XYZ file of C-alpha atoms in Angstrom:
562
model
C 28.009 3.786 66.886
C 24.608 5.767 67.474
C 25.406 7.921 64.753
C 25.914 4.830 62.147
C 22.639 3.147 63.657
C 20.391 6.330 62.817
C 22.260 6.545 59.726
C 21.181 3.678 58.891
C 17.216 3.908 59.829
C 17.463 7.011 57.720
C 18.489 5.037 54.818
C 16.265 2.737 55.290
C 13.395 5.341 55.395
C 14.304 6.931 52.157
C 13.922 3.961 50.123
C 10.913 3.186 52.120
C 9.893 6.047 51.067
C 11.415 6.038 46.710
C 9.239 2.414 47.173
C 6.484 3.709 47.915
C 6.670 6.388 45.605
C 7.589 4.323 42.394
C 4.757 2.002 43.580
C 2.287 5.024 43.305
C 3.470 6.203 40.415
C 3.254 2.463 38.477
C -0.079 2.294 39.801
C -1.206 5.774 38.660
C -1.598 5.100 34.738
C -5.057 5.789 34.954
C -4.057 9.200 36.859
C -3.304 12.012 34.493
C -0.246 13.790 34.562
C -0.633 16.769 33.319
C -3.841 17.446 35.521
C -3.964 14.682 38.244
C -7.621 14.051 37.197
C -9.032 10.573 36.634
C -8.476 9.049 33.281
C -11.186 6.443 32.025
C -13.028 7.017 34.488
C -17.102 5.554 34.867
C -18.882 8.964 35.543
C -17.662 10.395 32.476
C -14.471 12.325 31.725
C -11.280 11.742 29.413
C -11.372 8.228 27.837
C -8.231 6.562 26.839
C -6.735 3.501 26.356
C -3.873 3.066 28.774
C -4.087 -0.799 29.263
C -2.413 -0.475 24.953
C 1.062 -2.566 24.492
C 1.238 -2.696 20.752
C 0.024 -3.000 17.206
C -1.273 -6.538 16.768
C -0.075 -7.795 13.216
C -3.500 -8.068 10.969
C -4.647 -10.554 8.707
C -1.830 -11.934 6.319
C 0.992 -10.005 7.031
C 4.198 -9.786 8.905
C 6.197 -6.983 10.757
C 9.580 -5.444 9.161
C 11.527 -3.661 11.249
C 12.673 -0.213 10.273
C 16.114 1.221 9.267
C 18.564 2.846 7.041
C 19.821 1.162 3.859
C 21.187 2.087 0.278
C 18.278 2.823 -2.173
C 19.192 2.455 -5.989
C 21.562 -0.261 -7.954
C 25.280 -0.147 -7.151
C 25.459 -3.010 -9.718
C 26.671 -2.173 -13.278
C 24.068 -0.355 -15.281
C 24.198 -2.026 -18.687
C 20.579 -1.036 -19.415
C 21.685 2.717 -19.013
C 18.285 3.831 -17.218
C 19.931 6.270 -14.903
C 16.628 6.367 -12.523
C 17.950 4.447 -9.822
C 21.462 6.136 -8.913
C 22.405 5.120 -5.125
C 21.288 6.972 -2.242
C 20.539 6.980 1.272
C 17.305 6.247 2.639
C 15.629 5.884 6.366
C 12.551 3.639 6.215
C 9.702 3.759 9.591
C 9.241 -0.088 10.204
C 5.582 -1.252 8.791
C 3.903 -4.047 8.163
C 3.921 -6.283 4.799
C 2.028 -9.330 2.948
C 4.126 -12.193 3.585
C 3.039 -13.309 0.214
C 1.754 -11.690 -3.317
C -2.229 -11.212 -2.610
C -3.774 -15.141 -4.122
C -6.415 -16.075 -7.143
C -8.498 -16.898 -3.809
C -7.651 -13.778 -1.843
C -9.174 -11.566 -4.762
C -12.149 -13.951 -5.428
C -13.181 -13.165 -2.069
C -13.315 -9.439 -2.388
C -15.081 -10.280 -5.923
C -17.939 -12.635 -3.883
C -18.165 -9.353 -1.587
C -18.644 -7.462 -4.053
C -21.284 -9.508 -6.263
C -23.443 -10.182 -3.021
C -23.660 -6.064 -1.440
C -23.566 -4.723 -5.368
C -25.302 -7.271 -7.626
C -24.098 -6.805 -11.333
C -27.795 -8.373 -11.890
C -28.900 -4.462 -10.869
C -27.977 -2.597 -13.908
C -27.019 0.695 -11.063
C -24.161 -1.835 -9.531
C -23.103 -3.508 -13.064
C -20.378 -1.218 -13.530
C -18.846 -1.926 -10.087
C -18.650 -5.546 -10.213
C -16.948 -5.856 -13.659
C -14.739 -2.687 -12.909
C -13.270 -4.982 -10.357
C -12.792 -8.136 -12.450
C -9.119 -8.807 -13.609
C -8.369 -8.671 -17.419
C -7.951 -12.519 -17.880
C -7.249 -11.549 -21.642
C -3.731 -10.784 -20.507
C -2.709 -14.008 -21.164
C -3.390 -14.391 -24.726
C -0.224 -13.705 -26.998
C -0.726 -13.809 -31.133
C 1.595 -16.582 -31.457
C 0.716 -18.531 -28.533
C -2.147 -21.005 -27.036
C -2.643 -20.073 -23.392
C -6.331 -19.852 -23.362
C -5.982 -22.532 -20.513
C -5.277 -19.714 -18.247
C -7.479 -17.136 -19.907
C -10.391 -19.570 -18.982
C -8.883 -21.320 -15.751
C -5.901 -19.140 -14.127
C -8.341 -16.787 -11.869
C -11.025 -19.234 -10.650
C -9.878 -22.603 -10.695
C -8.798 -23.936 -7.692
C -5.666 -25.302 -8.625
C -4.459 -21.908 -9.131
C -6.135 -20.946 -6.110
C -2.681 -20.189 -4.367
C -0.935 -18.338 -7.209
C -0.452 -14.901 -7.356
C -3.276 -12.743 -9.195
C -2.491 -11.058 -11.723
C -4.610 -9.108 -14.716
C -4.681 -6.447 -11.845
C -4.288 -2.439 -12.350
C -2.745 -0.536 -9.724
C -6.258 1.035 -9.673
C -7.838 -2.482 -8.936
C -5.066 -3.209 -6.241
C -5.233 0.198 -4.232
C -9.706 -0.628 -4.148
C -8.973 -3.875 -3.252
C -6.402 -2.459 -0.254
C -9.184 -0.162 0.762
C -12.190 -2.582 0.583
C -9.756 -5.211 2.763
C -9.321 -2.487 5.525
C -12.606 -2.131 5.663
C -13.561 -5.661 6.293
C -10.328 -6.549 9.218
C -11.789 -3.204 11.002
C -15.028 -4.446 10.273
C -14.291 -8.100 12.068
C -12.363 -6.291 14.470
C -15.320 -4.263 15.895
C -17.497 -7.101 16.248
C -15.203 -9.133 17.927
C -14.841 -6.287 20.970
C -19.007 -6.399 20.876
C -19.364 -2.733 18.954
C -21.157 -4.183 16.269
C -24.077 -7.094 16.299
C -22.043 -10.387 15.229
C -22.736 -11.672 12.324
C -24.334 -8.739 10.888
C -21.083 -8.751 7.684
C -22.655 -11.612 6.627
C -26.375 -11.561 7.086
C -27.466 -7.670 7.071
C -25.617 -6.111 4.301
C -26.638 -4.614 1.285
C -25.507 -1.865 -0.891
C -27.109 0.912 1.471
C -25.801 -0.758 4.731
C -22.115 -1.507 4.336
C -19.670 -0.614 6.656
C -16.705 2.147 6.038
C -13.568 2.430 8.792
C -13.640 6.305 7.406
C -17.267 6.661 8.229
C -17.486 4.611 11.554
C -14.831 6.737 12.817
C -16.146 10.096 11.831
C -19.954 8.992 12.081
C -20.301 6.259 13.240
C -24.109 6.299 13.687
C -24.496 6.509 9.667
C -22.586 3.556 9.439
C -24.526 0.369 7.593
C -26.887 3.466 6.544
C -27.899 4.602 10.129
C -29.281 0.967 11.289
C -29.007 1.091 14.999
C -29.892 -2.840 15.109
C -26.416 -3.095 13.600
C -24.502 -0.928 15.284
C -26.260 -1.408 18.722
C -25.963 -5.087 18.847
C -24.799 -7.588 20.284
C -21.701 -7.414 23.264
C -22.323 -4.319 24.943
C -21.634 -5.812 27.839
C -17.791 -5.876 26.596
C -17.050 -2.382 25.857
C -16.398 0.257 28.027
C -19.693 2.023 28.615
C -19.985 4.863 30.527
C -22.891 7.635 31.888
C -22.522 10.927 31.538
C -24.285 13.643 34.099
C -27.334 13.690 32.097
C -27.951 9.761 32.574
C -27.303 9.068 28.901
C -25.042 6.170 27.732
C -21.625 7.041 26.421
C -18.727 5.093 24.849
C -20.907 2.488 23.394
C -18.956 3.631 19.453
C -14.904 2.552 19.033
C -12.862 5.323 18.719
C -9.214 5.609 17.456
C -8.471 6.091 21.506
C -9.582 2.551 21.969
C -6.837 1.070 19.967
C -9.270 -1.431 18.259
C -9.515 0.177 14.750
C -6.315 -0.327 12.981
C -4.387 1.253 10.489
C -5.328 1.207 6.588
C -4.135 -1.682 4.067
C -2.309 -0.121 1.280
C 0.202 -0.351 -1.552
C 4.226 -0.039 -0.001
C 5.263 2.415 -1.453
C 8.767 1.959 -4.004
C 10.795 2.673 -0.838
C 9.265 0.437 1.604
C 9.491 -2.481 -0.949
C 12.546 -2.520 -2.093
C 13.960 -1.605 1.753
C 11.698 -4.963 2.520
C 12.556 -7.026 -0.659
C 16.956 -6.945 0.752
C 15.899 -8.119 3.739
C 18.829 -6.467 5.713
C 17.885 -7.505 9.102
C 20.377 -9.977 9.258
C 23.056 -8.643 7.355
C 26.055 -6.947 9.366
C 28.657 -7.245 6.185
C 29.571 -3.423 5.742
C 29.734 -4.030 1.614
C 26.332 -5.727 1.624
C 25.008 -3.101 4.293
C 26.118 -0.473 1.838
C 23.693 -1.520 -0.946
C 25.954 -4.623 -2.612
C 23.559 -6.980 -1.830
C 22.099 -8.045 -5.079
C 18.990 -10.501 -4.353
C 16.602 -10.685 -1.678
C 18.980 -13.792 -0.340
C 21.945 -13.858 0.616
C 24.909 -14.341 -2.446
C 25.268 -13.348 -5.676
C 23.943 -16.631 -7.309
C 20.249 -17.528 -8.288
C 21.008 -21.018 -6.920
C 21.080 -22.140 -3.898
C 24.770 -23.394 -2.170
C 23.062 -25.479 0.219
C 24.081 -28.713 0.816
C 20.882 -30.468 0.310
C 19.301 -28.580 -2.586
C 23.112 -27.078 -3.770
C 21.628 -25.842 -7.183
C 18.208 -25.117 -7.123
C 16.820 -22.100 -8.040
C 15.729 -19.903 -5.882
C 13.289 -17.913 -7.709
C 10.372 -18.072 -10.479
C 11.709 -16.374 -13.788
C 13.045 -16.510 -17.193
C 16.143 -18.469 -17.117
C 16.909 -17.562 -20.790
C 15.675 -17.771 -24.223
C 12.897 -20.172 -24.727
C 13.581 -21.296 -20.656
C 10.621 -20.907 -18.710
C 11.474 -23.220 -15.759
C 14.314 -25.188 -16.970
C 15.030 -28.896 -18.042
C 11.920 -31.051 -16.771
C 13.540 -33.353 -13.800
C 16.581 -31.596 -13.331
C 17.744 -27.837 -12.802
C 13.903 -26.761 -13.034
C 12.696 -23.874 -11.094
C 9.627 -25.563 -10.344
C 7.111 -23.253 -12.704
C 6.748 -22.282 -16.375
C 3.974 -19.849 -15.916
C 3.851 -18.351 -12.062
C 3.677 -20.610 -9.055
C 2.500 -21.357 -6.096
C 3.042 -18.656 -3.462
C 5.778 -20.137 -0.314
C 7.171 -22.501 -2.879
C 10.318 -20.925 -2.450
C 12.394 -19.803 0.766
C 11.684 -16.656 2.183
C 13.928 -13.853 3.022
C 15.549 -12.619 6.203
C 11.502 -10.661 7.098
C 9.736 -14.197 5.969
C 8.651 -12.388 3.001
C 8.271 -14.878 0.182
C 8.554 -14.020 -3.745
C 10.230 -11.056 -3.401
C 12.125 -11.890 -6.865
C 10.172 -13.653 -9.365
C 6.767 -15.095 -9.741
C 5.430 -11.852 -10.348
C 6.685 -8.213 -10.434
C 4.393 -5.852 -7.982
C 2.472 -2.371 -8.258
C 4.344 -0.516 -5.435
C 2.436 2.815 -4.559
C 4.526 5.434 -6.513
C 4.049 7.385 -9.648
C 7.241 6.789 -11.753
C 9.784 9.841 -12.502
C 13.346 8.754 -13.257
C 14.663 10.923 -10.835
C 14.497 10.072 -6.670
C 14.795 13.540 -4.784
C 16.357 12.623 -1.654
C 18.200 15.969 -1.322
C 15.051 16.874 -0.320
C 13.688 14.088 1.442
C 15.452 11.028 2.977
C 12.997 9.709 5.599
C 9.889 7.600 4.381
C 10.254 8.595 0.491
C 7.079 8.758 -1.352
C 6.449 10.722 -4.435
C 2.367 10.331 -5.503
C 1.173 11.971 -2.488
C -2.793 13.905 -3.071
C -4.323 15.170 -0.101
C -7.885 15.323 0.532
C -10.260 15.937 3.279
C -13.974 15.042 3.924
C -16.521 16.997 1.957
C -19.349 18.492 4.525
C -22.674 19.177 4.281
C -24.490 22.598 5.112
C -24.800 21.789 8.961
C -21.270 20.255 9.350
C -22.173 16.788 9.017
C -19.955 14.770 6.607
C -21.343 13.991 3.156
C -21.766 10.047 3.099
C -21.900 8.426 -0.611
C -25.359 6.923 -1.637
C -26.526 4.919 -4.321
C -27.118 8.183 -6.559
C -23.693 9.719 -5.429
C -21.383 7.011 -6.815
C -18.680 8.261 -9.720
C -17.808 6.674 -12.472
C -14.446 6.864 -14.532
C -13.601 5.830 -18.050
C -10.119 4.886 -18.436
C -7.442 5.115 -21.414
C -8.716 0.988 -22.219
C -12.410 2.058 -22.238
C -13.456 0.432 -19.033
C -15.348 2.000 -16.346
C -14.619 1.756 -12.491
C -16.344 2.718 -9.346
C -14.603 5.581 -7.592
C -16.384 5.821 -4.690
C -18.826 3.533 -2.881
C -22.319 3.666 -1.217
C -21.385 4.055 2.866
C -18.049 6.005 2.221
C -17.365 9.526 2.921
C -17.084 11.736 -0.027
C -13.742 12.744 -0.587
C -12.758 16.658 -1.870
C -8.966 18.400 -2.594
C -7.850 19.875 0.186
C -7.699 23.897 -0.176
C -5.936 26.888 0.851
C -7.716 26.692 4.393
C -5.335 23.730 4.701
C -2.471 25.027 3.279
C -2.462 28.875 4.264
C 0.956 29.999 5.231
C 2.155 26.369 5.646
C 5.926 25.034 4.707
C 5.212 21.640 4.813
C 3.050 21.389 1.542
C 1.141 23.650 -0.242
C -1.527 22.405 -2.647
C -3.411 19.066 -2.801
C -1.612 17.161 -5.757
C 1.884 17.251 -4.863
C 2.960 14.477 -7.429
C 4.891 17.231 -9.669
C 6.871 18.557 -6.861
C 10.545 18.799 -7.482
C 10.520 16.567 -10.226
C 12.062 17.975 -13.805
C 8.328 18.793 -15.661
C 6.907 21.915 -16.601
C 5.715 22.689 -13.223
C 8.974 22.680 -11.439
C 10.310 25.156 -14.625
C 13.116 22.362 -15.250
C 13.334 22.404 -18.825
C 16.110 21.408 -21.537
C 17.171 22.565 -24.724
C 16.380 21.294 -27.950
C 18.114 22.091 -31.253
C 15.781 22.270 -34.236
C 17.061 21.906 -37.834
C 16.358 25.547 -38.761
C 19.564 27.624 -38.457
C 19.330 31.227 -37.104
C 20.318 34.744 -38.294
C 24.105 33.446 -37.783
C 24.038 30.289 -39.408
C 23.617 28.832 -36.287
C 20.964 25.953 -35.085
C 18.146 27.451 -33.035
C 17.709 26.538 -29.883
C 14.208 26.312 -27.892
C 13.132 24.774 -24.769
C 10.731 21.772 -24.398
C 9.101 19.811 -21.288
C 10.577 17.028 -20.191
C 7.633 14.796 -19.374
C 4.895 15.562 -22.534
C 3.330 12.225 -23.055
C 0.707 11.849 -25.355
C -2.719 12.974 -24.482
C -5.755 10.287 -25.892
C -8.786 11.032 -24.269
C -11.736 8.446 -24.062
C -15.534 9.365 -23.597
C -18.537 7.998 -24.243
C -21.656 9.596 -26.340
C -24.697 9.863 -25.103
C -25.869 6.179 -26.336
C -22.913 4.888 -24.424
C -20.484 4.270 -27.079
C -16.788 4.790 -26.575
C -15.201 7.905 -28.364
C -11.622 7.393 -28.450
C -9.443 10.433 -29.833
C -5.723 10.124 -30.534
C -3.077 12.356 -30.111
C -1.143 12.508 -33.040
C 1.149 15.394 -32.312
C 4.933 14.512 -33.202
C 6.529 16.454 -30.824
C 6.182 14.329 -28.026
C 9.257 12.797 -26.335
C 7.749 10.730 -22.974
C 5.803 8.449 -22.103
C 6.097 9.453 -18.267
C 3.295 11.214 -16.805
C 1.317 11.793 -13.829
C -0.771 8.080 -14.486
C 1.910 5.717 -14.875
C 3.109 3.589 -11.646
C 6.161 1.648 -10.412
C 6.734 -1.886 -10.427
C 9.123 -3.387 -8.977
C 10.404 -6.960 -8.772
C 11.296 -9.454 -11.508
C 8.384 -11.644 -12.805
C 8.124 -15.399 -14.470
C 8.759 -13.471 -17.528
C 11.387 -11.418 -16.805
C 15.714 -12.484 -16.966
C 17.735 -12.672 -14.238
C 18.549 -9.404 -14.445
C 14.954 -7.755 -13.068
C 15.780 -9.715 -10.231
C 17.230 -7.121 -8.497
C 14.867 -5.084 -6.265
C 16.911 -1.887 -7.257
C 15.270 -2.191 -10.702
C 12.567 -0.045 -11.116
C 9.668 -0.120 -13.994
C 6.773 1.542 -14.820
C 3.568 0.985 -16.419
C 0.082 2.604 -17.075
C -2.196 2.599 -13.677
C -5.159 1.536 -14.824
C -4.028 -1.464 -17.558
C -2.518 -4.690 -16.340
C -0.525 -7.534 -17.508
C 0.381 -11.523 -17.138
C 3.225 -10.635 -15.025
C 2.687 -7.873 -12.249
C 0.685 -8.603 -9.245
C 0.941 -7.144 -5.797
C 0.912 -7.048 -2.034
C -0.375 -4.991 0.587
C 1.480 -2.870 3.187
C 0.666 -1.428 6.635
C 1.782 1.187 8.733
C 3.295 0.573 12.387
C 2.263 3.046 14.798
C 4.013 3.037 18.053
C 7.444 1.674 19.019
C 9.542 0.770 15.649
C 10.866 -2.395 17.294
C 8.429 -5.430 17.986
C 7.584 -6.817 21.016
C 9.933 -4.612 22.954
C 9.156 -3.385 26.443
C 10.007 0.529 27.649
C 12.469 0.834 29.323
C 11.955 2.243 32.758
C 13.379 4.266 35.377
């Protein structure tokens, strides 16, 4: 009997004792484990944010969950592309527009735009109208649509559509300038910068860049310590270090605050996004069968209360823009409204029709994935921040910016005042490295001259034997124009006339994916893939933005712990 009693007490002990110890150990996440020393502590030391649960969701979008699916069109390929044979892809999960980006989104960033970089100021012209959309787009020889030419980008009754007129060029500055302003908001709200200062104190030498406030953040809205010294230091997490001065008063990527970078998905991403698998457990449909982003293989709906509509903006056939007035009707001739239809199984709305989309790749009719199958991108250019002679990075001033002429003669803003000054990486970077090896690494693997992947081409001549001569060619020699402009400003355009060139693929044209208002049932499919020149735009393509989850790939999903 005494034996069981102090068996007992022992027991009892012991998980006095595991308590205790999982208590300390739950209360020590401000104790560091790999040297027991104080983390965030107020005399100085290691600063981290170990209070972080997860990635909020930012302005306008909404969370997709990562996973593996079926890449490429299963379907029947009467159009005999080729670029888009099946194959297996793993996609991180990331954040996505629930809708295209609006007429009002974009005439925000434009008002942004006119008020830090007046077009009044002949040095700032060429940024304004190099962000403008081509409302010409809409005019056709044998058609009267000036309506829209005139109305479709700042009337408010298309203030909800979908823009479009938009080069992937446009879209990818208007990505960057939107990061720029949620991290911008996002500071002031946690008291690093004085509120209201986005409004009231900018101008084109104080703007604020998420590049630059990370890197240097005292340059940031040109070195104006009013600004970045304002208001709400009281909220962050100020510290002194031994020498008495004030620490921690800048946000750091440690402090969880600045969040990632809006961007173009890239062809991947959207399409992986545009199924909308989440719900699917089918096998078949898992496998890649499933042809829209709902669920069937109809373009009407089989529900009992609308059993027929159409579930998506586009071209129902020959001279059909939106169907019979009254009955049948897809509910647009031109685009519509963005959430006038139902969205898929992410709540991602106009995923088929209304407008195609710029998705982030350059376009090559082949898809490597025997040598990559996780998070498949091909465009990818590396830089790094150019640096002064003492170390300090090179911000962009008023005298810096660069200017571009494109293939249509109009000239965009590469860089603006406030923004780090961006150089090709080099072989410091890439020395002895397996992962990449140069800075542009849009030609890798991909059939053109530089990968040596050539194919035979037999001229009329005959040989010695009688025989047709063979001799090898690129695959991707598309023409080369080049556009400049004399010394008065005028535009010289010079053609390339050269008849032995088979492509129109090269390293400047971009996917889009997605069918459009304009575009058969067919393009409905988000297996079909497109492409088009980056810097011109049409009636029909439009786009979204992306984001990148860091942290845990599920949502709102606790650790699990010991």
């Amino acid at each position: 009997m005494k034996k069981v009693v102090a068996f007992k007490v022992l027991l009892v002990l012991a998980l006095a004792v595991a308590s205790t110890s999982c208590k300390k150990s739950s209360s020590s996440k401000n104790s560091s484990r790999a040297t027991g020393w104080n983390i965030n502590d107020r005399d100085g030391g290691f600063q981290y944010n170990t209070d972080f649960k997860e990635q909020e969701t930012s302005p306008g979008l909404v969370f997709v969950e990562g996973g593996t699916f079926t890449k490429g069109r299963v379907q029947d390929d009467v159009m005999h592309d080729w670029n888009n044979s099946p194959n297996q892809q793993h996609v991180q999960s990331f954040y996505m527009d629930e809708t295209e980006v609006t007429n009002a989104m974009y005439m925000e960033y434009l008002d942004w735009i006119k008020r830090v970089y007046p077009p009044s100021d002949e040095n700032f012209r060429a940024i304004y109208h190099g962000a403008l959309p081509d409302t010409l787009v809409w005019r056709n020889r044998l058609g009267f649509n000036e309506v829209m030419t005139d109305n479709y980008l700042r009337h408010p009754g298309y203030g909800e559509y979908p823009v479009v007129g938009v080069s992937w060029i446009q879209a990818v500055e208007f990505a960057n300038w939107r990061s720029d302003r949620v991290n911008e908001y996002n500071l002031e709200k946690a008291g690093y910068i004085k509120r209201g200062a986005k409004i009231t104190d900018v101008d084109s030498e104080q703007t604020f860049s998420t590049d630059t406030y990370i890197n240097a953040p005292t340059l940031t809205y040109g070195g104006n310590e009013e600004i970045i010294n304002g208001d709400g230091r009281s909220k962050r997490n100020t510290r002194t270090d031994a020498d008495g001065n004030e620490t921690g008063i800048y946000a750091t990527r440690e402090t969880g605050i600045i969040s990632p970078k809006y961007r173009l998905p890239t062809e991947t991403e959207w399409e992986y996004a545009a199924l909308g698998l989440s719900e699917i457990r089918s096998y078949n449909l898992y496998r890649g069968r499933k042809k829209y982003p709902w669920d069937g293989q109809y373009t009407r709906s089989g529900k009992r209360k609308i059993r027929g509509d159409q579930m998506a903006n586009f071209k129902q056939g020959k001279g059909d823009y939106g169907g019979i007035a009254g009955w049948s009707d897809d509910g647009a001739d031109i685009t519509n409204e963005v959430k006038s239809y139902d969205p898929n199984d992410f709540g991602l709305y106009d995923m088929a029709g209304n407008v195609a989309e710029w998705v982030a790749d350059v376009y090559r009719p082949i898809v490597d994935d025997e040598f990559n199958d996780f998070n498949y991108y091909r465009g990818n250019v590396y830089t790094k921040n150019a640096l002064n002679e003492d170390g300090t990075v090179k911000i962009v001033t008023s005298d810096d910016i660069v200017y571009d002429t494109l293939s249509n003669g109009k000239v965009i803003a590469r860089n603006l005042p406030g923004e780090i000054l961006q150089v090709p990486v080099d072989e410091n970077e890439t020395y002895l490295r397996t992962n990449f090896d140069k800075s542009n690494e849009i030609n890798f693997r991909d059939g053109d001259r530089r990968s040596s992947r050539n194919y035979e081409s037999f001229n009329d001549d005959e040989g010695v034997d009688g025989e047709e001569v063979s001799t090898t060619r690129q695959m991707y020699n598309s023409p080369k124009h080049t556009i400049t402009r004399d010394s008065l400003g005028n535009i010289v355009r010079e053609y390339d006339k050269g008849n032995n060139r088979t492509s129109l693929i090269n390293d400047e044209v971009r996917v889009y994916k997605g069918g459009s208002w304009k575009d058969r049932e067919y393009w409905l499919d988000p297996a079909q893939r497109r492409y088009f020149p980056q810097d011109m735009a049409t009636d029909y393509i439009g786009f979204r933005c992306a984001m990148s989850r860091v942290g845990s790939k599920s949502k709102g999903k606790q650790k699990k712990k010991n």
